[in-house]
Amino acid sequence: MPQPRQVRGTALNNFPSAPDKDDIDKTWDYLKSGIDRIHDNLQDGMDLKTYMGIYTAIHNFCTSQKAVGISSPATISSGAHRGAHLLGEDIYKKLIEYLTNSLEEHVKASESHQDEALLSYYIKEWNRYTIAAKYVHHLFRYLNRHWVKREMDEGKKHIYDVYTLHLVEWRAVLFNKVHEKVMGAVLKLVERQRQGETIEYSQIKSVVESFVSLGLDDQDSTKTTLEVYRYYFEKPFLEATKKFYTDESKQFVAENSVVEYMKKAEARLNEEEERVKMYLHPDIAVQLKKTCNQALIADHSDLLRDEFQVLLDNDREEDMARMYSLLSRIPDGLEPLRSKFEAHVRKAGLAAVTKVAADAEKLEPKVYVDALLEIHTQYQGLVKRAFNDEPEFTRSLDNACREFVNRNDVCKAGSSKSPELLAKYTDVLLRKSGTGIEEAELENTLTQIMTVFKYIEDKDVFQKFYSRMLARRLVHSTSSSDDAETSMISKLKEACGFEYTNKLQRMFQDMQISKDLNDGFKEHTQSLDSKVLDSQYSILGTGFWPLNPPTTTFNPPAEVAADCERFARFYKNKHDGRKLSWLWQLCKGEVKATYLRSMKSAVIFQVSAYQMAILLLFNEKDSHTYDDIASITALNSDALDPSLGILLKAKVLKSEGDKVGPGAVFNLNYEFKSKKLRVNLNVGMKSETKQEEVETNKTIEEDRKLLLQSAIVRIMKARKQMKHQQLVSECINQIRARFVPKVSDIKKCIEILLDKEYLERLDDDNLGYLA
Amino acid sequence: KIRTRDATGFFEANGYAPPQPSVASRGNDIKLEQMFDGLRDPEEDSKDEIGTQSVMNYLTSLDVDLESCEQFIVLEIVQAPALGIVKKNGFVEGWKATGVSPSVTAQKTYIKERKAALSRDISYFRKVYRAAFVAGKEENQKALALEVALIFWDMLFSPPGMVWKSHNVNWLAEWKNFLAEKWTRSVNRDMWNQTLEFAIKTLSDGTLSFWSEDGAWPGVIDDFVAWWKAKQEKGGAMETD
């Protein structure tokens, strides 16, 4: 409570002396002159003597027992301290009467003011009144402490301490008559500000404070509630806001583009947020935002959404970001955008693929993967920059990518084309090549490969092709870097789990073990006296390598056979019980040609094992018939003919009319010429790889059937009994990480298992597991 | 997994428990054994098994119409492992379980009564139907040859069997049309069993509304439904013309 100022001067010296303590009228007259002075001339101050006089008069009156005046009959019947009680009531009532009269005069005075002048008047009077109230409250401390307190303790309604009583009276007398006009003035001012004028907003701030102060808690008068403020200020404010923005936006939209409108709306929303900070009560923030969102966004959301496609088509990132931020403010505002976005990305992806797929047969894996990646990168960027990296938009992006990666012009025949091309591109990257891609860039590109991989549905197809090509890289040592290989495998492992890369890792290990084994073998052969070949062996575990035994019989050349035998003995010594079988079709070697007349130095031929066997025959004599070669090497024509073909084509051998086949005679060409000292004759044949592809695809179908059956058995073994439909969906769940199984395929596998009596049919679509 | 071909195996394969040895007198067993021995052709048949000719003679003696499914009633009782084979063990145990007195006359009466039950007792019909599969397939095969299955269906789905025909659809004919058009493989046990379950359903709901794509029906039934619906659509279009 403020303390009355000790004032200078003599203005208060003529204050009347203390009244008769028993007479309410006289006492009130005495008090009134003091209150008047506080209310009307507070700036003049009050000296301690007057202050004490008034305080004492109240004290005396309240404690006097023989009160005269308006006391009720209750006085007589009640005891001593009840008397004090009632005497307090008299003063309290007088005070109410005084305040009512005074406020009514102010209402009258206010009528001559309008708009800003009215606001000034209201605020001026409010400030004066509330300050006075504090002083009066203080003066009436005795009444507050005793009579008011007791009344309130006894649960009397509508009894307030003196300060609160001032507020209650203000609200009842003045506020009820002027609030509408005051609010009208406030709203006019705000509207002028919304239209760009500068206003004296501190007035509004004061009005808000006044309205908030008038919210009295009936339960506890020391607290305020926001009810009065909410009802008399917020409500009209929000209504006016709604009307203003509804009208304004309607007109703006009619005259401007959507893009312009969004800028306007964004600015307006920011303005309103500022407004709250500047002079409104924070309580309005949520409601105001809601009102603005409705009028500025929700009411025009269809219009905005219709524009989205245009923005997408024209790559208007900034405008899309704005649209996103606007629509994210309203409930369910973004959903239609997401579905449009998804459809758009899918279309863009499909178009990109169609563009490169003109000649699907000759499609370069890199070109294809780059086309997929470009679309993904573009729209991932958009999601990041314009859509706040929102998970839902990311999901839409993922859905779209999954669609165009697995079902597009290149995948017409089946979704397995995508993983095949992706695996091939990975092979190109990991193979030794002249492109000399930097280590860091390679790692980057591998990461991008994984981006596409994530969307691939037929992950098993990728695995198949990848392992075949990895096998080739390892066997022919054409891998560009062990680090890159390991990095790729660990990426795949991270994406699909240990099982997915198990065999790939084993292949890697086999190569490592083989290296050590060869070192051991070298040492071993050096201790022998005989002349040995400079040979190298790879021991490849049968279950892990996607390699097939040779399709032809073969008699290796004696020198090679001897070395192989030596190695086999060495190996058997180390790992007894293991069986070695030779994959001759993968073997290669180098032979030195010292017989060439036209070359100054010897030429080295890089040849396959089959070619080697053929060439070494010419150490015996210069001419061999086809049939001789066939019978000595034991090669069938499928293996022999292409091997001879290349030797002829390179002109290492000659035959009549370059013919290959029964009856042909081959002669060693002493006139062979070459610019290079190393000549690679071990060149793969196109048809071979083509055939390999077909074969890979065929094994995929078989593997899938087995995978499905083992999944079904696994599930049924755990559950013993299950509804058919449940089994199907459980099966899809388990398999999905590898490929997306068709229901009809699952059914077929169930039927196979029924037939094999692993499962049985029970009642009501149930299936049972037969152990 | 190869199941033993004794009677127990037969019963298990058909989904019900083997009959318990009855407390009936040992006398009946002896009479049944004697009856079996009487059926045996000493020239042709081995000690515990009678062959095609003897089986035919036996069936004829019971007034069984060999052109109808009546014979499956008997084959079911005696647990015939193949069409032309009845084993002594199956004959004795099978008849013993029925409680019928061991005479041709009594057996004849019993067969007549069972014949009448075929069309009104679905679960009994199912037993007989399933017994036909066991009897009909080659001993070393797991499935029934398609031509045999077609003949059996003809027999089982006509009187005295369960007629697979509703007032407006001759389902058996449609089923056979479909198979002729689309099916070349043999009929495994599941297909055989499920064909009956499907047939039962069609008789109470000719619109096939019980069928659903997600249902547990074998693929061949799914294909039949698709084939049938496509045919209906085509037919419907022609009618509106």
PDB file of C-alpha atoms in Angstrom, chain A residues 724-725 728 743 747 751 754-758 761 765-767 770-771, chain B residues 1 3 142 188-190 194 212-220 222:
ATOM      1  CA  HIS A 724      -4.811 -68.764 -43.741  1.00  0.00           C
ATOM      2  CA  GLN A 725      -5.154 -65.046 -44.169  1.00  0.00           C
ATOM      3  CA  VAL A 728      -0.315 -64.778 -45.731  1.00  0.00           C
ATOM      4  CA  VAL A 743      -0.418 -63.360 -52.564  1.00  0.00           C
ATOM      5  CA  LYS A 747      -0.820 -69.509 -51.828  1.00  0.00           C
ATOM      6  CA  GLU A 751      -0.285 -75.683 -51.436  1.00  0.00           C
ATOM      7  CA  LEU A 754       0.162 -79.050 -47.908  1.00  0.00           C
ATOM      8  CA  ASP A 755       1.085 -81.558 -50.554  1.00  0.00           C
ATOM      9  CA  LYS A 756       4.393 -82.312 -48.863  1.00  0.00           C
ATOM     10  CA  GLU A 757       2.434 -82.724 -45.622  1.00  0.00           C
ATOM     11  CA  TYR A 758       4.268 -80.045 -43.706  1.00  0.00           C
ATOM     12  CA  ARG A 761      -5.989 -77.970 -43.391  1.00  0.00           C
ATOM     13  CA  ASP A 765      -9.672 -71.598 -42.871  1.00  0.00           C
ATOM     14  CA  ASN A 766      -7.137 -72.653 -40.283  1.00  0.00           C
ATOM     15  CA  LEU A 767      -3.877 -74.294 -41.189  1.00  0.00           C
ATOM     16  CA  LEU A 770       2.722 -81.062 -39.001  1.00  0.00           C
ATOM     17  CA  ALA A 771       6.028 -81.662 -37.256  1.00  0.00           C
TER      18      ALA A 771
ATOM     19  CA  LYS B   1       7.538 -88.396 -45.909  1.00  0.00           C
ATOM     20  CA  ARG B   3       3.061 -92.960 -44.947  1.00  0.00           C
ATOM     21  CA  LYS B 142       0.735 -88.902 -54.129  1.00  0.00           C
ATOM     22  CA  ASN B 188      -3.473 -83.915 -55.277  1.00  0.00           C
ATOM     23  CA  ARG B 189      -5.125 -84.694 -51.996  1.00  0.00           C
ATOM     24  CA  ASP B 190      -5.739 -81.067 -51.135  1.00  0.00           C
ATOM     25  CA  GLN B 194     -11.202 -78.984 -51.217  1.00  0.00           C
ATOM     26  CA  SER B 212     -13.082 -64.306 -51.326  1.00  0.00           C
ATOM     27  CA  GLU B 213      -9.760 -63.527 -52.871  1.00  0.00           C
ATOM     28  CA  ASP B 214      -8.084 -63.667 -49.477  1.00  0.00           C
ATOM     29  CA  GLY B 215      -9.681 -66.979 -48.616  1.00  0.00           C
ATOM     30  CA  ALA B 216      -7.822 -70.205 -48.106  1.00  0.00           C
ATOM     31  CA  TRP B 217      -9.122 -71.975 -51.204  1.00  0.00           C
ATOM     32  CA  PRO B 218      -6.479 -73.665 -53.324  1.00  0.00           C
ATOM     33  CA  GLY B 219      -5.389 -71.759 -56.401  1.00  0.00           C
ATOM     34  CA  VAL B 220      -7.320 -74.053 -58.688  1.00  0.00           C
ATOM     35  CA  ASP B 222      -9.698 -69.434 -57.180  1.00  0.00           C
TER      36      ASP B 222
END
